[in-house]
XYZ file of C-alpha atoms in Angstrom:
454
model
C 3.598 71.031 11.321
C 0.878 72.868 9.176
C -2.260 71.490 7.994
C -0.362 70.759 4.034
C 2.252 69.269 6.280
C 0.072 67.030 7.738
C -1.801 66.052 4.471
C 0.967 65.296 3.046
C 2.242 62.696 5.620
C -1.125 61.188 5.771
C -0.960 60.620 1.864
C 2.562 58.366 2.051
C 0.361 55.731 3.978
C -3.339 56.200 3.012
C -3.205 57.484 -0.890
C -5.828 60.160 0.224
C -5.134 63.729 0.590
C -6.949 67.223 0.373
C -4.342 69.305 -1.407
C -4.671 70.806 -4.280
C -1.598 68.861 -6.306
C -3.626 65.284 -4.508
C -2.284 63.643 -7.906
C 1.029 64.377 -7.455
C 0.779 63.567 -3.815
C -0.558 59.915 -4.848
C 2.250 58.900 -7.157
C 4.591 59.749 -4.538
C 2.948 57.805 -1.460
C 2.404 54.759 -4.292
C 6.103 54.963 -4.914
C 6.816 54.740 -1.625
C 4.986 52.116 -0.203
C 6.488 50.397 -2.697
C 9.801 50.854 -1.728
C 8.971 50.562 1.625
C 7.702 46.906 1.069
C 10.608 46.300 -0.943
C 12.974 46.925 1.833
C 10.473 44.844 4.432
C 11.078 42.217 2.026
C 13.054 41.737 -0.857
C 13.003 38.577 -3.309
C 15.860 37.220 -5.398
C 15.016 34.965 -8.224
C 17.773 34.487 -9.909
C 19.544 31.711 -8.491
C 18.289 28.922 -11.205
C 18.421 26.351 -8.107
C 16.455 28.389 -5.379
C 14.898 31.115 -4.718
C 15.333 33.414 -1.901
C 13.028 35.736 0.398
C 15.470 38.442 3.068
C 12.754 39.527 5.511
C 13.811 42.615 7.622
C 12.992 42.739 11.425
C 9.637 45.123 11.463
C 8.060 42.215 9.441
C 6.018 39.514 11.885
C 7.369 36.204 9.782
C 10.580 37.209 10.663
C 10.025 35.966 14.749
C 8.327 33.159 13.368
C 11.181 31.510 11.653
C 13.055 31.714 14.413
C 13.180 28.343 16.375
C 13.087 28.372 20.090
C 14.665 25.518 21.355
C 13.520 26.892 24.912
C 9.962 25.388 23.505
C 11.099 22.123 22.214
C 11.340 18.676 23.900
C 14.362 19.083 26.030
C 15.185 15.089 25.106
C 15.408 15.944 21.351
C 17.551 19.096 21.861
C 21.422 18.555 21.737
C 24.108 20.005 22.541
C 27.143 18.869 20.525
C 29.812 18.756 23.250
C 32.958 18.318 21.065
C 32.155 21.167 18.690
C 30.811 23.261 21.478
C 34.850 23.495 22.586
C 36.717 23.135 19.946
C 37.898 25.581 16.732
C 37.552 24.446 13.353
C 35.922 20.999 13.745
C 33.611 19.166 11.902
C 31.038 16.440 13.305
C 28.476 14.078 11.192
C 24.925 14.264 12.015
C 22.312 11.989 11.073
C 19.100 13.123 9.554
C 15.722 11.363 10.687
C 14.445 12.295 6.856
C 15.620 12.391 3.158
C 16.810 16.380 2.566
C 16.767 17.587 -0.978
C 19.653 19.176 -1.896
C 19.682 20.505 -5.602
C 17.874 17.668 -5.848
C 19.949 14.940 -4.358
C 18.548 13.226 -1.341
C 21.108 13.709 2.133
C 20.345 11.629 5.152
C 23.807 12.646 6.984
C 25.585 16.157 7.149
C 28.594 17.628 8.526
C 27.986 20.408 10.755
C 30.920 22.692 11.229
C 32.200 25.122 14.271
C 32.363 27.802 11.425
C 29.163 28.420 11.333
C 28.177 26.373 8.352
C 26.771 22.528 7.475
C 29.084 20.342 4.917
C 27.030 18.229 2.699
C 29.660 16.456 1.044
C 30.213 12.495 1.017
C 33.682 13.121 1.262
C 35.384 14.195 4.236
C 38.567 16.478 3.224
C 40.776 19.102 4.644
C 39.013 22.029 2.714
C 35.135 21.941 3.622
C 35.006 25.624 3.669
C 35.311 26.242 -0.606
C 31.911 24.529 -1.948
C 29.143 21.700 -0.438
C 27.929 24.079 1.815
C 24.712 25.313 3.332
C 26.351 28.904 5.296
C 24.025 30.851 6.680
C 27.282 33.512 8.330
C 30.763 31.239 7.492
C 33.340 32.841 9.674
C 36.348 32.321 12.233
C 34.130 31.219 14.801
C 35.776 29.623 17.858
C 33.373 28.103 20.404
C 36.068 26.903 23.215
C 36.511 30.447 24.227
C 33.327 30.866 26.087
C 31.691 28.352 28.399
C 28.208 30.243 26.765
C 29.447 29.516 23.368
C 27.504 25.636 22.330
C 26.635 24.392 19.283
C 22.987 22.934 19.120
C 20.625 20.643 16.684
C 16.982 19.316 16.949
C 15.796 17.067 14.643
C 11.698 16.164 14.953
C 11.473 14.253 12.241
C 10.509 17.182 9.313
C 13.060 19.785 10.324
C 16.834 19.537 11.376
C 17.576 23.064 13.375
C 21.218 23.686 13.916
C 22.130 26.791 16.065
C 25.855 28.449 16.667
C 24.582 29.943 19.792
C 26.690 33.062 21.691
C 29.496 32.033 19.889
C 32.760 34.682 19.410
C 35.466 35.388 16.062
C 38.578 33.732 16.989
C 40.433 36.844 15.864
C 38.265 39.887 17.172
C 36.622 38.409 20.285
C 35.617 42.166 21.844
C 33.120 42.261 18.491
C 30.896 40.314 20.556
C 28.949 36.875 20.243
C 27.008 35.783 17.545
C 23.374 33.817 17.222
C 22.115 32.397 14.471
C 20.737 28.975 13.518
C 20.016 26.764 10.179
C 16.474 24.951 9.417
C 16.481 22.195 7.072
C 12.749 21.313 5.997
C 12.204 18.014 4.039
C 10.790 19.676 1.447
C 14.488 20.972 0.786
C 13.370 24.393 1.987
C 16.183 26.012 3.873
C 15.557 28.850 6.188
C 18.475 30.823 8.234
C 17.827 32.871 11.231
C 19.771 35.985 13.005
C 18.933 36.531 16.373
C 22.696 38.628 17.319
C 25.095 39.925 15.107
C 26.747 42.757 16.380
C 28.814 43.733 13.802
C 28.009 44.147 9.409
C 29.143 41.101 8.152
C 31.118 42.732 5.311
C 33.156 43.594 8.345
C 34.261 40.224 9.298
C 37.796 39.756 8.569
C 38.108 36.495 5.688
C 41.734 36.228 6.306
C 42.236 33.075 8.301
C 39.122 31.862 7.020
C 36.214 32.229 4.374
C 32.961 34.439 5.446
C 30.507 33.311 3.192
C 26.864 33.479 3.662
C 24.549 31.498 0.737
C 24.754 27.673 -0.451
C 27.157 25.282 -2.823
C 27.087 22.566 -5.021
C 29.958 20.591 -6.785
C 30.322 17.053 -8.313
C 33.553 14.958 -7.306
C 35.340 13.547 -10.588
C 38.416 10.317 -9.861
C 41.186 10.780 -12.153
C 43.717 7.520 -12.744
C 47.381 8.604 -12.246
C 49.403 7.200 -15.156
C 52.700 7.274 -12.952
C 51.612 5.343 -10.000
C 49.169 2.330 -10.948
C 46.002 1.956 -9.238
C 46.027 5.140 -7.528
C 43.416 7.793 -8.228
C 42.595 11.274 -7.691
C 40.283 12.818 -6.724
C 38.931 16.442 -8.232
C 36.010 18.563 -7.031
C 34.226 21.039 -9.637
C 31.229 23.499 -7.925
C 28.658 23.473 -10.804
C 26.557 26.627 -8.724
C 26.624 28.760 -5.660
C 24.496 30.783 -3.886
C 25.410 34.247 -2.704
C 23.447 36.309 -0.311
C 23.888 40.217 0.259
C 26.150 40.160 2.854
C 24.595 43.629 3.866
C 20.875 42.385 4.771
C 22.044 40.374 7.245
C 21.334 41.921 10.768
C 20.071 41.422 14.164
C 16.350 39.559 14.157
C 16.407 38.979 9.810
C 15.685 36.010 8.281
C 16.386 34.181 4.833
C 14.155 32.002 3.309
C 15.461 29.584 0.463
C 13.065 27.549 -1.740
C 14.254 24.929 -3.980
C 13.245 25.004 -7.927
C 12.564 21.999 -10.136
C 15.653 20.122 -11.316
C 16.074 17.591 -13.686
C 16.942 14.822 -11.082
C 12.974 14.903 -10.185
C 11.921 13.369 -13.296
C 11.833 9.409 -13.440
C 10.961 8.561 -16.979
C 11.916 9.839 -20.433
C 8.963 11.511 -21.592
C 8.359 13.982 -18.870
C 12.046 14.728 -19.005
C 12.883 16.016 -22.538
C 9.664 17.739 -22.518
C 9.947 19.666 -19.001
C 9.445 23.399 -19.202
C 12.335 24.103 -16.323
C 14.798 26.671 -16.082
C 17.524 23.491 -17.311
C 17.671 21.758 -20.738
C 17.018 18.321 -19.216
C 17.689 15.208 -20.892
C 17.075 11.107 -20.390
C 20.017 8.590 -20.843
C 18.707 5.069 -21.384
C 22.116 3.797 -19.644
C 21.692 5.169 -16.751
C 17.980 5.420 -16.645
C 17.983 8.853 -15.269
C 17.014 12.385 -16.392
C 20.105 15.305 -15.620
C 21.251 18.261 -17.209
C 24.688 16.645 -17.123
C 25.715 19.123 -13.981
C 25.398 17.745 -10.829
C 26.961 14.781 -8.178
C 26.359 11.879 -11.053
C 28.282 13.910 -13.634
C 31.138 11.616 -13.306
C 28.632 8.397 -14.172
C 26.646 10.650 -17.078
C 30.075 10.965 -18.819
C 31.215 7.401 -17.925
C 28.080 6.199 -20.189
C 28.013 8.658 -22.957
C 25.024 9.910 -22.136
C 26.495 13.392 -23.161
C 26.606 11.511 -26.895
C 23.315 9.929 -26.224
C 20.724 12.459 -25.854
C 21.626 14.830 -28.549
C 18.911 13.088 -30.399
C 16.276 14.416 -27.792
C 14.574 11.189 -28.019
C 12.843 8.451 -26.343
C 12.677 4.929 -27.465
C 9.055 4.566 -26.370
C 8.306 3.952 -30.640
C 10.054 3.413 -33.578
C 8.439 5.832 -35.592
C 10.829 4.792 -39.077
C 9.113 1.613 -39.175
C 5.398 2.126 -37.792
C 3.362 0.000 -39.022
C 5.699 -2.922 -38.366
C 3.967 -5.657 -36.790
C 5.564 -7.075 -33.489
C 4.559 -9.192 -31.312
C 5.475 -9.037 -27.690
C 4.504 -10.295 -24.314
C 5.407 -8.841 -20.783
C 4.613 -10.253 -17.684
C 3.064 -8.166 -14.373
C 4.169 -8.449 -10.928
C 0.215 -9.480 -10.700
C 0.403 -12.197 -12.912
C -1.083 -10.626 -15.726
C 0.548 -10.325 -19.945
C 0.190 -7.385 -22.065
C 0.518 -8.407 -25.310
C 1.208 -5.500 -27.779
C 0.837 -6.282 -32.065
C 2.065 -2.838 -33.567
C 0.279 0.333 -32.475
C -2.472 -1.406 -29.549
C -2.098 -2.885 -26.512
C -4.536 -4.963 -24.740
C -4.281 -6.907 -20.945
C -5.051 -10.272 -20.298
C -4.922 -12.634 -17.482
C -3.102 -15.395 -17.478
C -0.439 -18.042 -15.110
C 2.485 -16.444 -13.683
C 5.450 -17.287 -15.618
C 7.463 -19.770 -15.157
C 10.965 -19.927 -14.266
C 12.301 -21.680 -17.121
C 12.179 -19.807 -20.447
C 11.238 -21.015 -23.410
C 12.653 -21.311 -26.829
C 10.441 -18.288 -28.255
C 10.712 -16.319 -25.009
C 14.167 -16.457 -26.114
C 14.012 -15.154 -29.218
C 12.139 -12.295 -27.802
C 14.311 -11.127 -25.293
C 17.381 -10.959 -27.314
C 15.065 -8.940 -30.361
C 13.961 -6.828 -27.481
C 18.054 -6.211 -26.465
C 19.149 -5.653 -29.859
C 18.902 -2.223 -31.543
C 15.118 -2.310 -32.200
C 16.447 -1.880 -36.234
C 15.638 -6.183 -36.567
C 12.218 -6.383 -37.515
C 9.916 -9.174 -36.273
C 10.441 -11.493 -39.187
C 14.718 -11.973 -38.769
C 13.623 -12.708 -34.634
C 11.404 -15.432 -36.315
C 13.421 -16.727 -38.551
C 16.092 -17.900 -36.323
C 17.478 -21.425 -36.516
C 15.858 -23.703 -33.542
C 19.481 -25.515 -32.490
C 21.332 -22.170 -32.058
C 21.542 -20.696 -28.416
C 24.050 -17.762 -28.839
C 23.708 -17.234 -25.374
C 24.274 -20.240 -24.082
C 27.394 -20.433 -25.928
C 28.502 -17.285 -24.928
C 27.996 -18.463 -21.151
C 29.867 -21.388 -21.712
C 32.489 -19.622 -23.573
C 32.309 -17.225 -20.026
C 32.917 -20.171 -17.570
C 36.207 -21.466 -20.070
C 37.950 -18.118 -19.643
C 37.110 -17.929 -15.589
C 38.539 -20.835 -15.412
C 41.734 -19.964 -17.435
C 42.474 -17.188 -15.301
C 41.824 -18.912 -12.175
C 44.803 -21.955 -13.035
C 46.935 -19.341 -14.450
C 46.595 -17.361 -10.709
C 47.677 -20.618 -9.333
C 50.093 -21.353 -11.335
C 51.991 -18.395 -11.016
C 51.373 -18.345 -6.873
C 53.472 -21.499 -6.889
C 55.735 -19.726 -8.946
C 56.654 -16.862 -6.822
C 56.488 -19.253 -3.781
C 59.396 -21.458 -4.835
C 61.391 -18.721 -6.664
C 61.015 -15.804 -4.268
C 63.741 -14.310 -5.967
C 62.614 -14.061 -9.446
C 61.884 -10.798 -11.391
C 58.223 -11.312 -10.732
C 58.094 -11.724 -6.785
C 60.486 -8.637 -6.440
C 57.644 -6.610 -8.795
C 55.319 -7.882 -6.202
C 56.914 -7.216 -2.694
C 57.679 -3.529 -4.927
C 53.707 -3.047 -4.994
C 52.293 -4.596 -1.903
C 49.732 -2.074 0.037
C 51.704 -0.789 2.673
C 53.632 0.973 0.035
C 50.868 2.433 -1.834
C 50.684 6.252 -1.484
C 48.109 7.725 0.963
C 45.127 9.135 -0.818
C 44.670 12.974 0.204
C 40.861 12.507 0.058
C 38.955 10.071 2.354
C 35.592 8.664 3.102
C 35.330 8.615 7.122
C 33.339 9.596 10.313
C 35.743 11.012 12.626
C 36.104 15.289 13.707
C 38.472 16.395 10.499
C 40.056 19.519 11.467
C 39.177 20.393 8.283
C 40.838 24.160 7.561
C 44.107 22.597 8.056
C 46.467 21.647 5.251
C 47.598 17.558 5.355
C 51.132 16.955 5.527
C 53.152 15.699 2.193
């Protein structure tokens, strides 16, 4: 190499050089230490949910978020014995701490022999299409080598899960694969490749999904019209995360970091004024900020809360009549009374309340449940001798007790004329002819890429 030659090289890493085009020669090394960190590390931000952070192997945070389990306690480090032999089982696992998931707490998951965590409440046949936290979903088959196991470690922060030495089902000769999950309590997410032999584009999806990224969906019950009081079940995935299949490789590492969702705000002000990447609103109904996408959707349509916010407002004050004077009084857990007359509030301590409210008390509670459109004078104006809601309780206790005579009635019916119309519609309808319902809520090893019998 000649002395340019070697002035040149110097300038990619230093930005110094003694040639006479040294301009030139800095532009190019600046362009290429840029691209040279860019391909250490590259950053996605696009994924509205989370962010993500693919760190190559020559980077030093790439050994760190690797776990050894060789360095943890040996009496918190399992070994999951009926996944570590088995193909295409799923097992629950409890968590020792509330994980975020777009927002929604988890305290159990399903980890799966393919190489990916369910995080579903409902156990089905079809874990693989959404729910999922994959960091390299594939045909993985553990029972074909005694070193194939599947571990966790949970210490209280952090649940690790690791497929370790495990082999493809259908290509065994690839080689084994190592890799492992990290779930942080702070709903950061963090997957690890210690082996993969072969590009994961390479993987063959055909008897079952490669995936590598995360999944969301909200379950919706439908009533069946033909068959009373059966319902099914629907699942919609509202977002997904998709990695670059290409990045992954032997020693690389993901990092995932949750964003802001609506589900984090508690009351309506912060809500409808959040600057997030999701056009949050509040629904007094449910009492609970959402952006009508994610595992309540089923309860924000339920309640109209779709209807409800389009107003974008909060019923903290009635700002058509302001300078209405109203006089209220709340009680504190401490004992104390605010008592607010139109636009100030002062505190004041007083008795605790007693159990027994009184005729004004009342009157307050059902201006307070009304509309807010009565002013303060129709609350006060009431008659003394009318209780609308105690007649409306009694009125209550009548029509319980209606029902309950006519259910007797009828039982001695059907027991002395077990041949009428209405037994035979009865023994027709009993539960052990009810229709088995494809999706179910249990805790037992699903094998859950097979298809359930009609």
């Amino acid at each position: 190499m000649d002395e340019t030659q070697r002035e040149l090289s110097h300038d990619y890493f230093t930005g110094n050089t003694k040639s006479p085009t040294g301009s030139l020669h800095r532009e190019i090394s600046s362009a290429s230490i840029l691209f040279f960190l860019f391909f250490l590390l590259q950053e996605d931000t696009d994924h509205n949910y989370y962010t993500s952070k693919t760190y190559s192997p020559s980077i030093a945070l790439t050994k760190d978020l690797w776990v050894n389990f060789e360095q943890m306690e040996k009496d918190k480090v399992k070994i999951h014995g009926i996944l570590s032999n088995t193909h295409r089982q799923a097992a629950r696992v409890n968590l020792s701490f509330d994980f975020p998931f777009y927002g929604h707490f988890l305290r159990e998951i399903t980890v799966a022999t393919g190489g990916f965590i369910y995080t579903g409440d409902v156990l089905h046949r079809m874990l693989t299409a959404t729910q999922y936290i994959a960091p390299l979903m594939a045909n993985f088959d553990p029972s074909v080598s005694r070193n194939s196991t599947v571990i966790y470690f949970d210490n209280g922060t952090a649940l690790v899960v690791q497929w370790d030495h495990v082999h493809l089902q259908d290509n065994y000769n690839l080689g084994s694969f190592t890799f492992q999950a990290t779930l942080h309590d702070t709903g950061r997410i963090v997957f690890a490749y210690k082996e993969i032999p072969v590009e994961v584009s390479q993987i063959s999806s055909v008897n079952h999904p490669v995936k590598v990224g995360l999944s969301d969906a909200f379950v919706v019950v439908h009533k069946i019209q033909q068959i009373p009081n059966v319902r099914r079940r629907t699942i919609y995935e509202y977002h997904r995360v998709e990695l670059t299949k290409t990045r992954i490789t032997n020693s690389t590492a993901v990092e995932i970091t949750p964003l802001p969702t609506c589900l984090q705000f508690t009351s309506c002000g912060p809500c409808i004024s959040s600057q997030i990447n999701f056009n949050c609103s509040w629904c007094h109904r449910l009492n609970r900020c959402s952006s009508g996408f994610d595992r309540h959707r089923q309860d924000w349509v339920d309640n109209s809360c779709p209807d409800e916010t389009k107003d974008k407002m909060c019923d903290i004050m009635d700002t058509t009549n302001r300078y209405a004077t109203t006089i209220v009084t709340r009680a504190t857990p401490r004992g104390e009374e605010v008592t607010a007359t139109g636009d100030t509030a002062t505190l004041a301590t007083s008795q605790p309340p007693t159990s027994i409210p009184t005729d004004d008390d009342t009157k307050i509670a059902l201006h307070l449940r009304d509309n807010q459109g009565i002013s303060g004078e129709s609350a006060v104006d009431r008659v003394p001798g009318e209780h609308p809601l105690h007649t409306g309780l009694i009125l209550g206790i009548l029509l319980v007790m209606l029902v309950m005579i006519a259910g007797v009635l009828i039982t001695i019916y059907i027991y002395h004329h077990p041949t009428s119309a209405a037994s035979l519609f009865l023994l027709e309808r009993r539960p052990n002819r009810w229709p088995a319902m494809k999706f179910r809520r249990g805790s037992g090893h699903p094998a859950y890429a097979e298809v359930e019998p009609c």
